[in-house]
XYZ file of C-alpha atoms in Angstrom:
763
model
C 0.000 0.000 0.000
C 1.184 3.465 -0.913
C 1.223 6.122 1.818
C 1.950 9.849 1.581
C 2.249 12.537 4.208
C 1.624 16.241 3.693
C 3.116 18.983 5.773
C 0.852 21.845 6.724
C 2.593 24.167 4.266
C 2.300 21.680 1.436
C -1.356 21.108 2.164
C -2.091 24.830 2.131
C -0.283 25.162 -1.215
C -2.192 22.232 -2.726
C -5.522 23.523 -1.468
C -4.763 26.931 -2.891
C -3.816 25.428 -6.264
C -6.975 23.322 -6.428
C -9.101 26.324 -5.521
C -7.469 28.449 -8.231
C -7.850 25.653 -10.787
C -11.526 25.171 -9.993
C -12.156 28.951 -10.092
C -10.427 29.194 -13.505
C -12.464 26.271 -14.824
C -15.622 27.930 -13.547
C -14.756 31.157 -15.361
C -13.871 29.208 -18.501
C -17.214 27.417 -18.349
C -19.032 30.706 -17.844
C -17.299 32.207 -20.880
C -18.246 29.237 -23.012
C -21.822 29.404 -21.746
C -22.113 33.107 -22.552
C -20.484 32.627 -25.967
C -22.927 29.832 -26.758
C -25.823 32.006 -25.662
C -24.646 34.892 -27.865
C -24.455 32.544 -30.847
C -27.672 30.627 -30.231
C -29.899 33.636 -29.589
C -28.724 35.239 -32.810
C -28.883 32.154 -35.028
C -32.354 31.293 -33.753
C -33.544 34.548 -35.303
C -31.425 34.759 -38.435
C -32.108 31.158 -39.510
C -35.836 31.842 -39.564
C -35.337 34.690 -41.995
C -32.665 33.241 -44.291
C -34.039 33.639 -47.815
C -32.969 34.105 -51.414
C -31.974 37.297 -53.200
C -32.685 38.005 -56.877
C -30.502 40.098 -59.183
C -31.173 40.946 -62.843
C -28.485 41.550 -65.455
C -29.644 42.965 -68.791
C -27.930 43.077 -72.169
C -27.926 46.907 -72.087
C -29.621 49.862 -70.390
C -31.511 51.465 -73.284
C -33.729 49.619 -75.774
C -35.786 50.416 -78.833
C -39.255 49.064 -79.480
C -39.573 45.943 -81.641
C -36.433 44.387 -80.180
C -35.797 41.866 -77.425
C -34.798 42.788 -73.900
C -32.391 40.023 -72.852
C -31.809 39.342 -69.167
C -30.169 36.889 -66.806
C -31.606 36.240 -63.366
C -29.404 35.244 -60.431
C -31.200 33.637 -57.471
C -28.620 33.362 -54.680
C -28.860 32.289 -51.056
C -28.781 35.411 -48.875
C -26.308 33.950 -46.369
C -23.714 32.333 -48.588
C -24.321 33.979 -52.007
C -24.414 30.570 -53.649
C -26.947 29.588 -56.366
C -30.191 28.537 -54.706
C -32.177 25.444 -55.640
C -35.253 26.298 -53.555
C -37.422 28.034 -56.149
C -38.313 26.863 -59.650
C -40.204 29.841 -61.115
C -39.152 33.474 -61.569
C -42.088 35.844 -61.998
C -41.051 38.854 -64.092
C -42.941 42.085 -64.730
C -42.082 45.049 -66.938
C -43.538 48.135 -65.236
C -44.206 51.520 -66.823
C -42.734 54.018 -64.333
C -45.359 56.692 -65.057
C -48.495 54.542 -64.804
C -46.969 52.017 -62.365
C -48.783 49.323 -64.358
C -47.262 46.153 -65.829
C -47.006 45.988 -69.618
C -45.663 42.428 -69.511
C -46.045 39.564 -67.026
C -44.353 36.236 -67.670
C -43.035 33.170 -65.851
C -39.508 31.844 -66.419
C -38.006 28.549 -65.328
C -35.231 28.728 -62.727
C -32.542 26.144 -63.440
C -30.034 25.616 -60.629
C -30.382 29.202 -59.436
C -30.212 30.937 -62.839
C -32.688 32.198 -65.443
C -32.066 32.894 -69.123
C -34.912 35.034 -70.425
C -36.057 37.755 -72.765
C -39.005 40.141 -73.155
C -40.207 41.281 -76.567
C -40.747 45.051 -76.587
C -43.842 45.637 -78.669
C -44.147 48.620 -80.991
C -47.140 49.855 -79.011
C -45.013 50.593 -75.932
C -44.668 54.284 -75.143
C -41.266 55.887 -74.862
C -40.048 56.380 -71.335
C -38.577 54.797 -68.248
C -39.491 51.277 -67.249
C -38.524 48.950 -64.409
C -38.174 45.176 -64.513
C -39.362 43.467 -61.329
C -38.456 39.863 -60.512
C -39.973 37.651 -57.806
C -39.407 34.146 -56.533
C -41.192 32.506 -53.613
C -38.295 32.610 -51.147
C -37.077 36.013 -52.318
C -40.265 37.979 -51.711
C -40.494 36.481 -48.227
C -37.232 38.279 -47.422
C -35.908 39.759 -44.194
C -36.627 43.199 -45.558
C -39.944 44.847 -46.297
C -38.083 46.827 -48.957
C -38.177 45.417 -52.488
C -34.930 45.704 -54.458
C -35.005 42.949 -57.115
C -35.358 45.504 -59.896
C -33.533 46.914 -62.893
C -34.376 50.270 -64.475
C -34.225 50.627 -68.259
C -35.261 53.142 -70.894
C -37.379 52.272 -73.948
C -37.317 54.523 -77.042
C -38.851 54.456 -80.470
C -35.425 55.318 -81.830
C -32.071 55.808 -80.105
C -31.802 59.258 -81.728
C -34.576 60.342 -79.339
C -32.371 59.755 -76.326
C -31.418 62.801 -74.287
C -29.999 63.255 -70.819
C -31.467 65.683 -68.346
C -29.574 67.166 -65.446
C -30.666 66.365 -61.941
C -32.758 69.138 -60.425
C -31.542 69.926 -56.953
C -33.088 72.070 -54.245
C -31.852 74.139 -51.344
C -33.128 71.893 -48.573
C -30.592 69.951 -46.541
C -30.773 67.024 -44.152
C -27.709 66.864 -41.884
C -27.260 63.858 -39.583
C -24.552 62.872 -37.100
C -23.516 59.306 -36.254
C -21.162 58.684 -33.288
C -18.932 55.658 -33.857
C -20.205 52.691 -31.901
C -23.541 54.380 -31.272
C -22.998 56.878 -28.451
C -20.820 59.770 -27.249
C -19.261 59.145 -23.823
C -18.026 62.077 -21.789
C -14.229 62.272 -21.658
C -13.565 59.665 -24.374
C -12.341 60.770 -27.808
C -14.548 59.326 -30.538
C -15.122 59.650 -34.241
C -18.397 61.228 -35.321
C -19.489 60.581 -38.898
C -21.934 62.853 -40.708
C -24.036 62.820 -43.852
C -25.675 65.697 -45.732
C -28.385 65.172 -48.378
C -31.156 67.133 -50.051
C -34.821 66.126 -50.067
C -34.206 63.778 -53.021
C -31.421 61.932 -51.159
C -28.688 63.390 -53.336
C -25.472 64.277 -51.462
C -24.607 67.844 -50.518
C -21.065 69.120 -49.889
C -20.794 70.797 -46.509
C -18.378 72.874 -44.435
C -19.043 73.442 -40.773
C -17.758 74.402 -37.352
C -18.307 72.921 -33.886
C -18.857 75.421 -31.083
C -18.192 74.620 -27.426
C -19.979 77.055 -25.108
C -20.261 79.414 -28.137
C -16.522 79.219 -28.911
C -15.330 77.564 -32.162
C -13.153 74.510 -31.468
C -13.204 72.413 -34.648
C -13.813 72.826 -38.392
C -14.925 69.947 -40.626
C -15.867 69.274 -44.242
C -17.385 66.438 -46.270
C -15.024 63.984 -47.961
C -17.215 61.854 -50.244
C -20.835 62.129 -51.362
C -21.789 64.510 -48.577
C -20.200 62.268 -45.937
C -17.268 62.837 -43.606
C -16.069 62.427 -40.015
C -14.236 64.250 -37.264
C -12.581 63.268 -33.964
C -14.249 64.762 -30.920
C -13.844 64.506 -27.118
C -17.148 65.502 -25.520
C -17.617 66.978 -22.060
C -21.043 66.495 -20.544
C -20.692 69.730 -18.556
C -20.448 71.822 -21.718
C -22.840 72.759 -24.506
C -22.066 71.976 -28.161
C -23.680 73.213 -31.377
C -22.815 72.956 -35.075
C -23.116 75.700 -37.657
C -22.810 75.049 -41.397
C -21.004 77.635 -43.523
C -21.494 75.761 -46.808
C -24.207 75.655 -47.819
C -24.735 78.823 -45.847
C -27.281 78.259 -43.112
C -28.401 80.119 -40.006
C -29.577 76.895 -38.444
C -27.606 75.777 -35.391
C -27.549 71.995 -35.018
C -27.166 70.225 -31.707
C -24.665 67.450 -31.095
C -26.032 64.000 -30.159
C -26.699 63.387 -26.477
C -23.612 62.734 -24.357
C -23.626 59.931 -21.790
C -21.809 60.511 -18.496
C -20.241 57.032 -18.564
C -20.031 53.942 -20.706
C -17.951 52.146 -23.315
C -16.889 53.073 -26.842
C -15.848 50.919 -29.796
C -13.386 52.438 -32.263
C -11.977 50.924 -35.461
C -8.229 51.550 -35.661
C -7.365 49.677 -38.858
C -8.874 47.383 -41.479
C -6.338 45.365 -43.489
C -6.521 42.230 -45.614
C -5.437 40.182 -42.596
C -7.138 41.639 -39.540
C -9.348 44.241 -37.918
C -7.984 46.261 -35.030
C -10.361 47.813 -32.481
C -9.911 49.909 -29.381
C -12.466 49.473 -26.605
C -12.507 52.268 -24.024
C -14.514 52.937 -20.885
C -14.974 55.945 -18.627
C -14.081 54.165 -15.358
C -10.971 52.159 -14.438
C -12.754 49.272 -12.702
C -12.143 45.936 -14.410
C -15.028 44.132 -16.112
C -15.605 41.325 -18.624
C -16.577 42.196 -22.185
C -17.489 40.133 -25.251
C -17.093 41.074 -28.916
C -19.290 39.241 -31.444
C -18.541 39.279 -35.183
C -21.376 38.215 -37.496
C -21.976 38.436 -41.233
C -25.140 37.706 -43.202
C -26.808 36.180 -40.159
C -23.907 33.860 -39.220
C -21.706 34.331 -36.153
C -18.071 33.782 -37.140
C -16.178 34.740 -34.006
C -16.609 35.745 -30.367
C -13.775 37.388 -28.423
C -13.817 37.873 -24.661
C -11.455 40.066 -22.631
C -11.063 41.968 -19.370
C -11.464 45.712 -19.774
C -10.062 48.213 -17.261
C -9.550 51.548 -18.999
C -8.954 50.625 -22.626
C -7.849 47.574 -24.588
C -6.757 46.797 -28.155
C -8.443 43.790 -29.804
C -7.272 42.274 -33.090
C -9.640 40.099 -35.136
C -8.231 37.777 -37.845
C -10.102 37.807 -41.166
C -8.953 34.466 -42.576
C -12.302 32.694 -42.150
C -14.580 35.644 -42.951
C -16.163 36.084 -46.401
C -16.323 39.348 -48.287
C -18.939 41.818 -47.204
C -20.395 43.731 -44.273
C -19.398 42.498 -40.814
C -21.248 43.660 -37.722
C -19.116 43.891 -34.581
C -21.153 44.180 -31.380
C -19.762 44.843 -27.888
C -21.537 43.103 -24.964
C -21.082 43.251 -21.200
C -21.048 40.218 -18.890
C -24.864 40.251 -18.788
C -25.071 40.006 -22.620
C -26.280 43.580 -22.860
C -25.184 45.283 -26.114
C -23.034 48.343 -25.414
C -21.806 49.471 -28.856
C -21.763 48.290 -32.444
C -19.854 48.994 -35.652
C -20.212 47.955 -39.285
C -17.055 47.201 -41.269
C -16.629 46.021 -44.847
C -14.029 43.218 -44.792
C -12.012 41.311 -47.381
C -12.678 43.757 -50.213
C -10.266 41.876 -52.490
C -11.849 38.480 -51.812
C -13.899 38.492 -55.005
C -14.349 36.764 -58.312
C -11.595 38.418 -60.332
C -12.562 38.503 -64.010
C -10.110 39.371 -66.766
C -11.258 39.979 -70.342
C -8.654 39.944 -73.113
C -9.441 40.745 -76.756
C -7.104 39.843 -79.602
C -7.345 43.496 -80.773
C -8.344 46.895 -79.440
C -9.592 48.191 -82.815
C -11.599 46.101 -85.286
C -12.829 46.626 -88.805
C -16.553 46.394 -89.457
C -17.735 42.758 -89.736
C -14.359 41.548 -88.516
C -14.115 38.452 -86.344
C -13.111 39.045 -82.714
C -11.886 36.610 -80.075
C -12.494 37.289 -76.386
C -10.697 35.269 -73.723
C -12.099 35.280 -70.184
C -10.374 34.109 -67.024
C -11.835 33.845 -63.505
C -9.639 33.616 -60.398
C -9.805 34.283 -56.668
C -7.767 36.833 -54.697
C -4.784 34.457 -54.703
C -4.872 34.169 -58.507
C -6.092 30.582 -58.273
C -8.577 29.499 -60.971
C -12.261 29.501 -60.091
C -15.163 28.012 -62.038
C -17.487 30.932 -62.769
C -21.072 31.171 -64.052
C -21.065 34.417 -66.031
C -23.320 36.667 -68.056
C -21.683 38.488 -70.994
C -23.023 41.382 -73.054
C -21.330 43.599 -75.643
C -23.300 46.584 -76.941
C -22.917 50.042 -78.452
C -21.932 52.606 -75.815
C -24.851 54.898 -76.694
C -27.203 52.266 -75.248
C -25.525 52.702 -71.850
C -27.421 54.644 -69.224
C -25.534 57.862 -68.528
C -26.865 57.898 -64.988
C -25.165 54.574 -64.250
C -26.535 51.185 -63.304
C -26.007 48.754 -60.480
C -23.825 45.650 -60.664
C -24.009 42.222 -59.099
C -21.492 43.362 -56.458
C -23.266 46.548 -55.438
C -26.599 44.705 -55.338
C -25.641 41.687 -53.250
C -23.008 43.310 -51.019
C -24.621 46.698 -50.329
C -28.118 47.410 -51.665
C -29.627 44.195 -50.318
C -27.942 44.634 -46.918
C -28.623 48.281 -46.049
C -31.979 49.965 -45.655
C -32.852 53.026 -47.692
C -31.573 54.406 -50.985
C -27.878 54.277 -51.805
C -26.114 56.915 -53.848
C -23.949 55.461 -56.641
C -23.050 52.182 -54.837
C -20.944 50.952 -57.778
C -18.321 53.581 -56.833
C -17.138 51.441 -53.927
C -16.312 48.467 -56.162
C -14.492 50.231 -58.990
C -10.712 49.829 -58.581
C -10.208 53.112 -60.478
C -11.401 54.967 -57.358
C -8.384 55.025 -55.042
C -10.427 56.218 -52.061
C -13.173 53.606 -52.437
C -12.338 51.714 -49.206
C -12.296 54.868 -47.108
C -15.492 56.071 -48.771
C -17.148 52.710 -48.131
C -16.283 52.935 -44.433
C -17.934 56.364 -44.356
C -21.036 54.858 -45.946
C -21.248 52.140 -43.304
C -20.662 54.706 -40.561
C -23.643 56.740 -41.794
C -26.077 54.857 -44.030
C -25.297 51.606 -42.262
C -25.648 53.000 -38.747
C -28.490 50.911 -37.265
C -29.647 50.097 -40.803
C -27.915 46.772 -41.346
C -30.653 44.254 -42.122
C -28.911 41.378 -40.351
C -28.539 43.355 -37.113
C -30.202 41.601 -34.187
C -32.540 44.513 -33.442
C -33.703 44.538 -37.066
C -34.195 40.765 -37.039
C -36.529 41.162 -34.057
C -38.603 43.697 -35.984
C -38.714 41.536 -39.089
C -39.833 38.459 -37.149
C -42.761 40.408 -35.743
C -43.810 41.838 -39.119
C -43.005 38.767 -41.234
C -45.638 38.435 -43.946
C -47.328 35.316 -45.210
C -46.320 33.974 -48.596
C -48.530 35.354 -51.342
C -47.102 33.348 -54.237
C -46.363 29.674 -54.558
C -44.665 27.666 -57.260
C -47.573 25.192 -57.183
C -51.099 25.942 -58.421
C -53.854 24.311 -56.420
C -56.839 22.766 -58.166
C -59.883 20.713 -57.297
C -62.447 18.485 -58.995
C -65.953 19.591 -58.050
C -69.338 18.213 -58.943
C -71.395 20.045 -61.554
C -74.449 19.284 -59.448
C -74.984 20.503 -55.912
C -74.225 17.836 -53.375
C -76.334 17.400 -50.273
C -74.910 18.714 -47.024
C -74.058 15.259 -45.703
C -73.200 13.667 -49.011
C -70.380 11.148 -49.094
C -66.976 12.683 -49.917
C -66.085 11.732 -53.492
C -63.425 9.109 -54.006
C -59.994 9.998 -55.312
C -59.795 10.872 -58.978
C -57.152 11.914 -61.458
C -56.696 14.662 -64.003
C -54.579 14.736 -67.138
C -51.985 17.470 -67.675
C -50.804 17.735 -71.265
C -49.442 20.025 -73.959
C -51.513 21.190 -76.922
C -48.787 19.839 -79.181
C -49.666 16.459 -80.694
C -46.220 15.170 -79.826
C -46.295 16.762 -76.378
C -45.957 15.024 -73.052
C -48.831 13.908 -70.869
C -48.923 13.223 -67.158
C -51.569 11.783 -64.900
C -52.046 13.842 -61.729
C -53.765 12.079 -58.838
C -56.103 13.879 -56.458
C -56.706 13.298 -52.773
C -59.999 12.117 -51.287
C -61.372 15.645 -51.520
C -60.522 15.909 -55.203
C -57.588 18.298 -54.638
C -54.418 18.283 -56.756
C -51.380 20.444 -57.510
C -49.941 21.678 -60.797
C -46.191 21.958 -60.226
C -43.308 23.646 -62.096
C -42.563 20.265 -63.664
C -45.991 20.316 -65.307
C -45.353 23.800 -66.709
C -42.314 22.359 -68.473
C -44.705 19.969 -70.271
C -46.385 23.006 -71.816
C -43.231 23.520 -73.917
C -43.297 27.334 -73.483
C -46.929 27.553 -74.541
C -50.036 26.496 -72.614
C -50.610 23.593 -70.267
C -54.031 21.956 -70.470
C -55.628 20.151 -67.557
C -58.617 17.863 -68.155
C -60.681 15.916 -65.687
C -61.041 12.250 -66.560
C -64.614 11.131 -67.246
C -66.532 9.481 -64.442
C -69.518 7.454 -65.706
C -71.354 7.853 -62.399
C -70.974 11.585 -61.815
C -70.314 14.770 -63.739
C -67.350 16.837 -62.580
C -65.654 20.066 -63.541
C -62.257 21.553 -62.716
C -61.681 24.488 -60.438
C -58.203 26.030 -60.860
C -57.250 29.650 -60.339
C -53.818 31.103 -61.100
C -53.901 34.391 -59.204
C -50.184 34.781 -58.598
C -49.626 37.924 -60.636
C -52.765 39.446 -59.113
C -51.305 38.799 -55.669
C -47.958 40.218 -56.756
C -49.588 43.439 -57.959
C -51.444 43.890 -54.679
C -48.224 43.339 -52.734
C -46.273 45.639 -55.041
C -48.623 48.547 -54.420
C -48.045 48.452 -50.656
C -44.328 47.658 -50.542
C -41.429 50.109 -50.370
C -39.178 49.933 -53.397
C -35.600 51.170 -53.172
C -33.349 51.592 -56.178
C -29.854 53.120 -56.070
C -29.497 56.781 -57.035
C -27.090 57.474 -59.862
C -26.027 60.968 -60.802
C -25.022 61.877 -64.333
C -21.361 60.794 -64.357
C -20.926 60.548 -68.132
C -21.241 63.222 -70.831
C -24.754 64.067 -71.947
C -26.090 61.973 -74.797
C -25.887 63.523 -78.222
C -28.182 62.967 -81.150
C -27.012 59.818 -82.850
C -26.034 60.039 -86.470
C -28.181 58.042 -88.848
C -26.702 54.802 -90.077
C -25.305 55.236 -93.615
C -26.097 52.516 -96.114
C -23.697 51.467 -98.811
C -24.130 53.250 -102.198
C -25.123 49.962 -103.833
C -28.232 49.642 -101.665
C -31.508 51.119 -102.970
C -33.262 52.922 -100.125
C -37.061 53.309 -100.093
C -38.549 56.441 -98.572
C -41.663 54.781 -97.206
C -43.428 51.433 -97.414
C -47.115 50.970 -96.564
C -48.371 47.440 -95.985
C -52.112 46.835 -95.919
C -54.008 43.713 -95.058
C -56.964 42.322 -93.169
C -56.425 41.420 -89.556
C -57.392 37.816 -88.990
C -58.379 36.974 -85.452
C -56.801 33.717 -84.378
C -56.621 31.735 -81.195
C -53.537 32.198 -79.061
C -52.956 28.440 -79.090
C -53.168 25.979 -81.994
C -54.826 23.360 -79.836
C -57.855 25.565 -79.182
C -58.044 26.441 -82.851
C -58.223 22.717 -83.626
C -61.013 22.242 -81.106
C -62.938 25.149 -82.644
C -62.701 23.618 -86.094
C -63.784 20.282 -84.660
C -66.931 21.756 -83.100
C -67.785 23.992 -86.044
C -67.449 21.113 -88.476
C -70.017 18.908 -86.731
C -73.261 20.645 -86.019
C -74.615 17.747 -83.971
C -72.206 18.695 -81.182
C -73.980 21.929 -80.380
C -76.168 23.182 -83.238
C -79.228 21.337 -84.607
C -82.036 21.932 -87.116
C -85.640 20.974 -86.336
C -88.192 19.584 -88.826
C -89.269 23.147 -89.666
C -85.737 24.081 -90.789
C -85.163 26.306 -87.747
C -81.692 26.448 -86.239
C -81.641 25.566 -82.523
C -85.432 25.791 -82.281
C -86.678 26.587 -78.770
C -89.693 24.274 -79.300
C -87.577 21.249 -80.152
C -84.577 19.948 -78.237
C -83.171 17.721 -80.972
C -82.794 17.725 -84.723
C -80.466 16.989 -87.575
C -76.980 18.499 -87.772
C -76.747 21.632 -89.924
C -74.717 21.738 -93.116
C -72.290 24.559 -93.786
C -73.647 26.806 -96.571
C -77.341 25.828 -96.381
C -80.080 28.428 -95.876
C -81.813 28.087 -92.498
C -84.189 30.031 -90.346
C -83.134 31.523 -87.014
C -85.153 33.400 -84.434
C -83.687 36.861 -83.844
C -85.469 39.430 -81.603
C -88.684 37.417 -81.784
C -88.727 37.106 -85.601
C -87.622 34.278 -87.887
C -85.008 35.418 -90.419
C -83.137 33.547 -93.134
C -79.408 32.914 -92.558
C -76.625 31.046 -94.305
C -75.179 28.563 -91.843
C -71.414 28.924 -91.334
C -68.793 27.619 -88.982
C -68.991 29.335 -85.640
C -65.998 30.904 -83.914
C -66.060 30.019 -80.245
C -64.326 32.028 -77.578
C -61.572 30.495 -75.465
C -63.851 30.306 -72.428
C -66.590 28.555 -74.424
C -64.169 25.976 -75.772
C -62.660 25.304 -72.367
C -66.104 24.851 -70.840
C -67.341 22.564 -73.612
C -64.358 20.233 -73.305
C -64.052 20.531 -69.495
C -60.537 21.976 -69.780
C -58.433 24.452 -67.863
C -55.660 26.335 -69.694
C -52.586 27.500 -67.743
C -49.904 29.689 -69.266
C -46.523 27.960 -69.134
C -43.008 29.351 -69.128
C -42.300 32.166 -71.546
C -40.849 30.844 -74.778
C -37.087 30.642 -75.135
C -35.320 32.335 -77.988
C -31.765 32.164 -79.272
C -29.763 35.366 -79.522
C -28.860 35.930 -83.171
C -25.166 36.186 -84.017
C -24.281 36.185 -87.740
C -21.038 34.758 -89.082
C -19.488 37.004 -91.682
C -17.224 34.923 -93.872
C -14.185 36.838 -95.053
C -14.766 36.262 -98.757
C -18.434 37.311 -98.751
C -18.736 39.816 -95.884
C -17.656 42.859 -97.861
C -19.686 41.870 -100.905
C -22.925 41.511 -98.930
C -24.884 44.770 -99.498
C -27.406 44.056 -96.728
C -26.487 46.232 -93.705
C -25.609 44.704 -90.361
C -26.985 47.243 -87.869
C -26.687 45.183 -84.693
C -26.050 47.383 -81.674
C -25.709 44.357 -79.386
C -22.984 42.071 -80.673
C -23.025 39.449 -77.928
C -25.455 38.258 -75.314
C -24.387 35.069 -73.564
C -25.976 34.469 -70.161
C -24.447 31.020 -69.754
C -20.681 31.463 -70.015
C -19.113 28.868 -67.694
C -15.358 28.870 -67.224
C -13.583 25.514 -66.993
C -11.574 24.138 -64.055
C -8.681 26.378 -65.114
C -10.993 29.411 -65.024
C -10.875 29.865 -68.808
C -13.497 30.529 -71.476
C -13.209 31.742 -75.068
C -15.877 33.589 -77.063
C -15.867 34.351 -80.809
C -18.114 36.959 -82.391
C -18.381 39.225 -85.440
C -18.569 43.003 -85.404
C -21.414 44.813 -87.153
C -21.337 47.785 -89.536
C -21.576 50.324 -86.716
C -18.587 52.657 -86.338
C -18.559 53.182 -82.614
C -17.152 52.203 -79.231
C -18.579 48.972 -77.855
C -18.845 48.301 -74.131
C -18.414 44.791 -72.760
C -19.992 43.851 -69.449
C -19.264 40.598 -67.598
C -20.900 39.708 -64.281
C -21.144 36.455 -62.445
C -20.746 34.186 -59.447
C -18.096 31.608 -58.609
C -17.317 29.052 -55.929
C -17.549 29.879 -52.200
C -19.895 32.811 -52.802
C -17.384 34.822 -54.812
C -19.028 37.418 -57.056
C -17.475 39.894 -59.456
C -17.894 42.073 -62.504
C -15.737 43.461 -65.296
C -16.203 46.123 -67.968
C -14.093 46.550 -71.090
C -14.327 48.429 -74.362
C -13.049 48.373 -77.932
C -13.495 50.321 -81.154
C -15.042 49.272 -84.459
C -14.120 51.338 -87.539
C -14.899 51.226 -91.222
C -11.376 50.909 -92.621
C -12.433 51.216 -96.267
């Protein structure tokens, strides 16, 4: 047996060690418990509101009537910016900005998170500004009540009608102050950001002075887009006011309220590797603090430390994605003390390079474009890209948003943003500093993933008003008694009007209910889907199906806030475009008038066939009695009529002679007669036309090539080496062409790239 003796001194030492060890373990357990609570309480809210976000890329900004508007839809998960597979249908409207009414409403199939679509712009459309709206089930049920899945375009009868108007400003000014971290604490130096705008949310340059007890102590001025900041040490015993000298104003503005004590959170640096913060407090007593870092509803890191007077905390950025990070300071009781928004990993993007084999091309010359997609470490990334190349005069002079500005800013911050693409253009050397100013002002308490905003959204979360499935039911044509037996299960047939089209049997439940799914719309082959109830020899049934999704969308649209970025005129004003000159060998006609009779036809060939079937056999609906009267009210049967024979028909109480002819039935009459329901399927697909000008015949061809859009490819996918190659032919236009590439890659990387080249007539 082993024995051991302890002296009194040794025992005291051991007891002290065990006590310290247990106390440290207790503190460690408490830290872990608090960290878990900070994570769980946040994720429980954010996971309920994780949805999809929709972005639209168009082939250009300005269109002419009688051409196609080409677009690509991106449906990405809001947390990870990866293609979503939740929804199968994208509902797209083209809205007239003046009337606020849709001029086009169509459904498009979502394939693995992407949509390739187009809208034909009819000649009847009026010139003006229009907005494309896009909806999917999980996108409209978003964490924000603000709708942003839009793209503004302009539609003209002719591009020569395009003019640019200067923005009308006014003298009003809204000046707001935003203390870093949320509050001013007496005796602690803090940054105070400010933002000045007019009533239309356009930025205003300002100069101002801070007065302490009526004595000037500090001058300040705006740095970017009406925004700026200054360092300030407040004293709660003194009075502070601000006076603006530009624009000149007699108004004296008060500083935000000053707290006598508390904690502040100040960003010291933001590099590619880490964030550095200083946490300060007004008293020197030691206390435990926690710093939580979350992005897009996911907590990435929690730091805990002991704070006496001030402390420097460094946060590594290795595991954080690109975008807005919210850093929140908590005390030991999990009470939020301060918060700060920071944009991290700006260079962690889908880097897209576009290389042409020339910078200047001859008209109709073949061009080769090589595309490469990489990450920030220059490693290849597989990218799903949309590519457009169009004449520069079809570019909106007021600017347009990109996939980066949409997903990384517009969809994350409440309210309207001024020129958000500025912060993602590498040409702007101050873009990172300007972006931090934006988050210190526009983002102050306006970050959608902030916990306080999540609480509000959970309370006001709306019910879904659209669904990818259409509900239907088989109902009896006769009234059933109150306690009649529930009808047994039945089936309906879903099929295409095309003779070679697919058919599918859809079973109902015991109440006769069934669903038409996105898979059934694919059967329609971009036309109409027909649903027919199968005959029951014992009972007569009819179908009840109502597709009210666009009606529901329009009701929702009228009551929902819509925010679109504000773009100021950053390019030269549009000039009248010179008319395209034809070659001398081409005979040009001054005017051509085409006349003809308008023949009314059915929208679908299948219904036209049914109409001919009914009209060709009078016994189906029409009959002639023994007195040669068509559909005689005194006789319920008779012989079938013959097309071309003279019959009698009662009209307004009198019998008149008529020549019997085939009747044209309306769509509703045909559907009722054959017990059918017609559902509009996906909008028809169309291939973008790209001619191939052979070298030996291109110059001899007298027919002009007036294409202003040379390339539209919404499905460019780079290989495992990040490479893709595109060949195209230039048109006869002598102009500068703008190329626009946008897309998404692995691990939520998104990026965009613009390039340009010249086409000249070298003859």
